[in-house]
GROMACS .gro file of C-alpha atoms in nm:
model
  278
    1MET     CA    1  12.976  11.283   4.109
    2SER     CA    2  12.801  11.053   4.236
    3VAL     CA    3  12.979  10.717   4.366
    4LYS     CA    4  13.084  10.355   4.164
    5ILE     CA    5  12.805  10.101   4.390
    6SER     CA    6  13.034   9.781   4.372
    7ALA     CA    7  12.772   9.426   4.298
    8SER     CA    8  12.961   9.352   4.635
    9ASP     CA    9  12.827   9.637   4.859
   10VAL     CA   10  12.521   9.567   4.696
   11ASN     CA   11  12.483   9.224   4.821
   12LYS     CA   12  12.627   9.326   5.221
   13LEU     CA   13  12.333   9.602   5.198
   14ARG     CA   14  12.109   9.275   5.105
   15GLN     CA   15  12.248   9.082   5.351
   16GLN     CA   16  12.258   9.322   5.601
   17THR     CA   17  11.836   9.402   5.568
   18GLY     CA   18  11.721   9.135   5.349
   19ALA     CA   19  11.598   9.350   5.133
   20GLY     CA   20  11.554   9.339   4.746
   21MET     CA   21  11.870   9.352   4.536
   22MET     CA   22  11.698   9.600   4.343
   23ASP     CA   23  11.615   9.836   4.596
   24CYS     CA   24  11.941   9.784   4.796
   25LYS     CA   25  12.108   9.936   4.483
   26LYS     CA   26  11.862  10.272   4.464
   27ALA     CA   27  11.951  10.267   4.847
   28LEU     CA   28  12.341  10.301   4.820
   29VAL     CA   29  12.341  10.499   4.458
   30GLU     CA   30  12.057  10.774   4.634
   31ALA     CA   31  12.318  10.755   4.934
   32ASN     CA   32  12.602  10.799   4.765
   33GLY     CA   33  12.782  10.455   4.920
   34ASP     CA   34  12.696  10.547   5.268
   35PHE     CA   35  12.557  10.261   5.399
   36ASP     CA   36  12.387  10.380   5.719
   37ALA     CA   37  12.193  10.644   5.519
   38ALA     CA   38  12.114  10.360   5.267
   39VAL     CA   39  11.893  10.134   5.562
   40ASP     CA   40  11.736  10.461   5.609
   41TYR     CA   41  11.658  10.551   5.286
   42LEU     CA   42  11.525  10.172   5.252
   43ARG     CA   43  11.293  10.237   5.581
   44LYS     CA   44  11.169  10.594   5.466
   45LYS     CA   45  11.056  10.424   5.140
   46GLY     CA   46  10.868  10.095   5.391
   47ALA     CA   47  11.138   9.848   5.325
   48LYS     CA   48  11.104   9.583   5.568
   49VAL     CA   49  11.433   9.599   5.711
   50ALA     CA   50  11.578   9.255   5.834
   51ALA     CA   51  11.873   9.430   6.029
   52SER     CA   52  11.611   9.546   6.264
   53ARG     CA   53  11.526   9.231   6.343
   54GLN     CA   54  11.788   9.011   6.432
   55ASP     CA   55  11.787   9.041   6.804
   56ARG     CA   56  11.406   8.934   6.853
   57GLU     CA   57  11.316   8.609   6.967
   58SER     CA   58  11.151   8.398   6.664
   59ASN     CA   59  11.012   8.133   6.901
   60GLU     CA   60  10.673   8.032   6.638
   61GLY     CA   61  10.689   7.895   6.365
   62VAL     CA   62  10.592   7.470   6.183
   63ILE     CA   63  10.772   7.198   6.261
   64ILE     CA   64  10.808   7.002   5.854
   65ALA     CA   65  10.860   6.629   5.907
   66LYS     CA   66  10.921   6.434   5.503
   67THR     CA   67  11.060   6.092   5.420
   68ALA     CA   68  11.167   6.072   5.042
   69ALA     CA   69  11.028   5.885   4.724
   70ASP     CA   70  11.192   5.580   4.842
   71GLY     CA   71  11.050   5.571   5.174
   72LYS     CA   72  11.409   5.486   5.312
   73SER     CA   73  11.537   5.862   5.531
   74GLY     CA   74  11.347   6.109   5.614
   75ILE     CA   75  11.401   6.546   5.749
   76VAL     CA   76  11.179   6.663   6.004
   77VAL     CA   77  11.252   7.054   6.014
   78GLU     CA   78  11.150   7.303   6.236
   79VAL     CA   79  11.095   7.729   6.048
   80ASN     CA   80  11.076   7.975   6.268
   81CYS     CA   81  10.886   8.333   6.332
   82GLU     CA   82  10.810   8.574   6.513
   83THR     CA   83  10.406   8.495   6.549
   84ASP     CA   84  10.116   8.273   6.526
   85PHE     CA   85  10.033   8.468   6.251
   86VAL     CA   86  10.306   8.431   6.028
   87ALA     CA   87  10.315   8.053   6.138
   88LYS     CA   88   9.950   7.987   5.982
   89ASN     CA   89   9.994   8.163   5.656
   90ALA     CA   90  10.020   7.929   5.363
   91ASP     CA   91  10.353   8.081   5.226
   92PHE     CA   92  10.541   8.042   5.529
   93ILE     CA   93  10.457   7.723   5.499
   94ALA     CA   94  10.526   7.600   5.190
   95PHE     CA   95  10.855   7.818   5.240
   96ALA     CA   96  10.922   7.582   5.488
   97GLU     CA   97  10.812   7.280   5.305
   98SER     CA   98  11.087   7.373   5.035
   99VAL     CA   99  11.363   7.408   5.332
  100ALA     CA  100  11.246   7.068   5.404
  101ASP     CA  101  11.242   6.885   5.034
  102ALA     CA  102  11.616   7.041   4.947
  103ALA     CA  103  11.703   6.989   5.297
  104LEU     CA  104  11.575   6.612   5.199
  105ALA     CA  105  11.779   6.627   4.841
  106ALA     CA  106  12.076   6.750   5.002
  107LYS     CA  107  12.106   6.517   5.351
  108PRO     CA  108  12.300   6.727   5.508
  109ASN     CA  109  12.516   6.707   5.844
  110SER     CA  110  12.474   7.057   5.992
  111LEU     CA  111  12.276   7.395   6.094
  112GLU     CA  112  12.541   7.561   5.897
  113ASP     CA  113  12.562   7.310   5.594
  114LEU     CA  114  12.090   7.338   5.550
  115LYS     CA  115  12.159   7.699   5.552
  116ASP     CA  116  12.418   7.632   5.253
  117ILE     CA  117  12.184   7.493   5.041
  118ALA     CA  118  12.043   7.671   4.705
  119ILE     CA  119  11.697   7.653   4.649
  120ASP     CA  120  11.652   7.748   4.275
  121GLY     CA  121  11.940   7.937   4.257
  122THR     CA  122  12.031   8.094   4.596
  123LYS     CA  123  12.099   8.006   4.978
  124ILE     CA  124  11.874   7.898   5.229
  125ALA     CA  125  12.027   8.190   5.440
  126ASP     CA  126  11.972   8.424   5.178
  127LEU     CA  127  11.595   8.313   5.150
  128LEU     CA  128  11.573   8.339   5.507
  129LEU     CA  129  11.648   8.691   5.449
  130ASP     CA  130  11.460   8.771   5.253
  131GLN     CA  131  11.166   8.622   5.380
  132THR     CA  132  11.254   8.867   5.675
  133GLY     CA  133  11.224   9.146   5.485
  134LYS     CA  134  10.941   9.040   5.308
  135ILE     CA  135  10.712   8.990   5.607
  136GLY     CA  136  10.865   9.198   5.817
  137GLU     CA  137  10.892   8.889   6.146
  138LYS     CA  138  11.272   8.724   6.202
  139ILE     CA  139  11.249   8.415   6.021
  140ASP     CA  140  11.505   8.111   6.066
  141VAL     CA  141  11.585   7.762   6.084
  142SER     CA  142  11.659   7.641   6.427
  143LYS     CA  143  11.637   7.273   6.371
  144PHE     CA  144  11.666   6.962   6.229
  145GLU     CA  145  11.695   6.637   6.214
  146THR     CA  146  11.711   6.328   5.984
  147ALA     CA  147  11.656   5.914   5.990
  148SER     CA  148  11.816   5.607   5.754
  149ALA     CA  149  11.616   5.299   5.796
  150ASP     CA  150  11.425   5.048   5.554
  151LYS     CA  151  11.133   5.167   5.618
  152VAL     CA  152  11.124   5.545   5.764
  153ILE     CA  153  10.721   5.741   5.827
  154ALA     CA  154  10.699   6.077   5.903
  155TYR     CA  155  10.438   6.202   6.084
  156ILE     CA  156  10.310   6.557   6.232
  157HIS     CA  157  10.127   6.627   6.519
  158GLY     CA  158   9.940   6.891   6.592
  159ASN     CA  159   9.897   7.190   6.331
  160TYR     CA  160  10.247   7.172   6.209
  161ARG     CA  161  10.397   7.175   6.582
  162LEU     CA  162  10.519   6.827   6.647
  163GLY     CA  163  10.743   6.616   6.415
  164VAL     CA  164  10.832   6.238   6.381
  165LEU     CA  165  11.034   6.036   6.226
  166VAL     CA  166  11.031   5.675   6.278
  167GLY     CA  167  11.280   5.390   6.111
  168LEU     CA  168  11.123   5.027   6.121
  169SER     CA  169  11.359   4.725   6.055
  170ALA     CA  170  11.151   4.617   5.768
  171ASP     CA  171  10.933   4.766   5.434
  172VAL     CA  172  10.621   4.444   5.498
  173GLU     CA  173  10.273   4.508   5.450
  174GLY     CA  174  10.109   4.703   5.723
  175ALA     CA  175  10.467   4.888   5.764
  176GLU     CA  176  10.295   5.228   5.700
  177GLU     CA  177  10.031   5.250   5.920
  178ALA     CA  178  10.218   5.087   6.227
  179GLY     CA  179  10.471   5.342   6.169
  180LYS     CA  180  10.245   5.618   6.173
  181ASP     CA  181  10.072   5.430   6.518
  182VAL     CA  182  10.461   5.392   6.661
  183ALA     CA  183  10.473   5.756   6.551
  184MET     CA  184  10.172   5.897   6.730
  185GLN     CA  185  10.261   5.716   7.023
  186ILE     CA  186  10.621   5.900   7.014
  187ALA     CA  187  10.457   6.228   6.947
  188ALA     CA  188  10.220   6.157   7.265
  189MET     CA  189  10.432   6.001   7.497
  190ASN     CA  190  10.832   6.190   7.442
  191PRO     CA  191  11.015   5.849   7.493
  192VAL     CA  192  11.381   5.901   7.561
  193ALA     CA  193  11.546   5.611   7.380
  194ILE     CA  194  11.382   5.301   7.153
  195ASP     CA  195  11.498   5.074   7.408
  196LYS     CA  196  11.688   5.015   7.787
  197ASP     CA  197  11.987   4.971   7.654
  198GLY     CA  198  12.018   5.366   7.467
  199VAL     CA  199  11.910   5.545   7.818
  200ASP     CA  200  12.228   5.729   7.880
  201THR     CA  201  12.473   5.637   8.167
  202LYS     CA  202  12.379   5.973   8.327
  203THR     CA  203  11.985   5.935   8.304
  204ILE     CA  204  11.995   5.590   8.479
  205GLU     CA  205  12.304   5.752   8.757
  206ARG     CA  206  12.023   6.016   8.801
  207GLU     CA  207  11.697   5.776   8.780
  208LEU     CA  208  11.922   5.501   9.075
  209GLU     CA  209  11.999   5.883   9.304
  210ILE     CA  210  11.631   6.011   9.275
  211ALA     CA  211  11.470   5.672   9.411
  212LYS     CA  212  11.731   5.575   9.677
  213GLU     CA  213  11.684   5.898   9.814
  214GLN     CA  214  11.259   5.830   9.804
  215ILE     CA  215  11.327   5.493   9.914
  216LEU     CA  216  11.534   5.589  10.236
  217ALA     CA  217  11.286   5.880  10.316
  218GLU     CA  218  11.048   5.639  10.324
  219GLY     CA  219  11.211   5.439  10.609
  220LYS     CA  220  11.295   5.144  10.420
  221PRO     CA  221  11.577   4.964  10.584
  222GLU     CA  222  11.900   5.026  10.409
  223ALA     CA  223  11.938   4.652  10.249
  224MET     CA  224  11.584   4.661  10.026
  225VAL     CA  225  11.701   5.016   9.887
  226GLU     CA  226  11.952   4.848   9.586
  227LYS     CA  227  11.631   4.591   9.495
  228ILE     CA  228  11.389   4.877   9.545
  229ALA     CA  229  11.592   5.122   9.374
  230GLN     CA  230  11.594   4.858   9.111
  231GLY     CA  231  11.278   4.810   9.059
  232LYS     CA  232  11.182   5.182   9.032
  233LEU     CA  233  11.436   5.208   8.752
  234ASN     CA  234  11.273   4.868   8.550
  235LYS     CA  235  10.974   5.101   8.555
  236PHE     CA  236  11.155   5.397   8.453
  237TYR     CA  237  11.225   5.180   8.120
  238LYS     CA  238  10.861   5.098   8.141
  239GLU     CA  239  10.724   5.403   8.115
  240ASN     CA  240  11.018   5.595   7.929
  241THR     CA  241  11.170   5.341   7.680
  242LEU     CA  242  10.961   5.290   7.303
  243LEU     CA  243  10.957   4.953   7.273
  244ASN     CA  244  10.857   4.876   7.624
  245GLN     CA  245  10.609   5.158   7.657
  246GLU     CA  246  10.261   5.070   7.669
  247PHE     CA  247  10.028   5.079   7.320
  248VAL     CA  248   9.826   5.375   7.381
  249LYS     CA  249   9.588   5.242   7.155
  250ASP     CA  250   9.574   4.891   7.289
  251SER     CA  251   9.730   4.878   7.659
  252SER     CA  252   9.714   4.493   7.652
  253LYS     CA  253  10.047   4.501   7.418
  254ASN     CA  254  10.342   4.757   7.511
  255ILE     CA  255  10.532   4.915   7.165
  256ALA     CA  256  10.749   4.601   7.083
  257GLN     CA  257  10.459   4.337   7.108
  258PHE     CA  258  10.201   4.536   6.855
  259LEU     CA  259  10.500   4.515   6.614
  260ASP     CA  260  10.613   4.199   6.603
  261SER     CA  261  10.165   4.155   6.577
  262VAL     CA  262  10.235   4.334   6.272
  263SER     CA  263  10.524   4.107   6.146
  264LYS     CA  264  10.745   3.896   6.374
  265GLY     CA  265  11.104   4.088   6.448
  266LEU     CA  266  11.008   4.404   6.302
  267THR     CA  267  11.117   4.681   6.523
  268VAL     CA  268  11.234   5.068   6.546
  269THR     CA  269  11.591   5.116   6.426
  270VAL     CA  270  11.577   5.458   6.470
  271PHE     CA  271  11.286   5.826   6.552
  272LYS     CA  272  11.344   6.153   6.576
  273ARG     CA  273  11.102   6.432   6.749
  274ILE     CA  274  11.158   6.767   6.707
  275GLN     CA  275  10.870   7.037   6.909
  276LEU     CA  276  10.843   7.396   6.797
  277GLY     CA  277  11.030   7.575   7.086
  278ALA     CA  278  11.162   7.318   7.282
   0.00000   0.00000   0.00000
């Protein structure tokens, strides 16, 4: 007498393996409800089993950055796989784009919330399992960031390996092009904050401590240490905070001056940067 297979049993096996619903049902029927035997059945039939991939590292993948139709919000998301070969696959990139689109519309607050979003009736968490089963590599979403501003620009750099969102203070003439230039600056120079007010106390203390050690090691008088250390900190701000950085495309200006030349008072209110595997 055959064992009755419930829908929840089928779903449990699907969650465990990433194999299709019908394949899971057939496997459970053939195995008389024995989960281990059902997994073996799927493997023997050549089904890609996600459970065997869960301990794998998925350090390859793509970064997708997008803005909403009104240009006032954006998302940047990292969708991972195991190999560069899969990362370059058009279907995998299209899947990552669909995840970004869904997240952009739903505005999730956490990675868990993002994976709970449904695309055509199926949660992203389940679609990731489907992709894992189909592709034969562990597929996951590891990071995402959102940004909102009067004008948000998205930029993808280096064959989907780095994504940037830049929020500007106003949607003025030339803002789109200027935002792209600033996004490219962020991609290349990796600033730690918009300006010195955005640098956290811990970083400032660390930079001052390093500077003081260097100054004392150089044999400078102790009375001058504080003043020289402050000068080194100002140099740190200039090199590592976005608005104070020298504009890569025109070294005669910093980013603040460049934006002001586009439109008086134009500035950056937010930026987000995600680099693959970083």
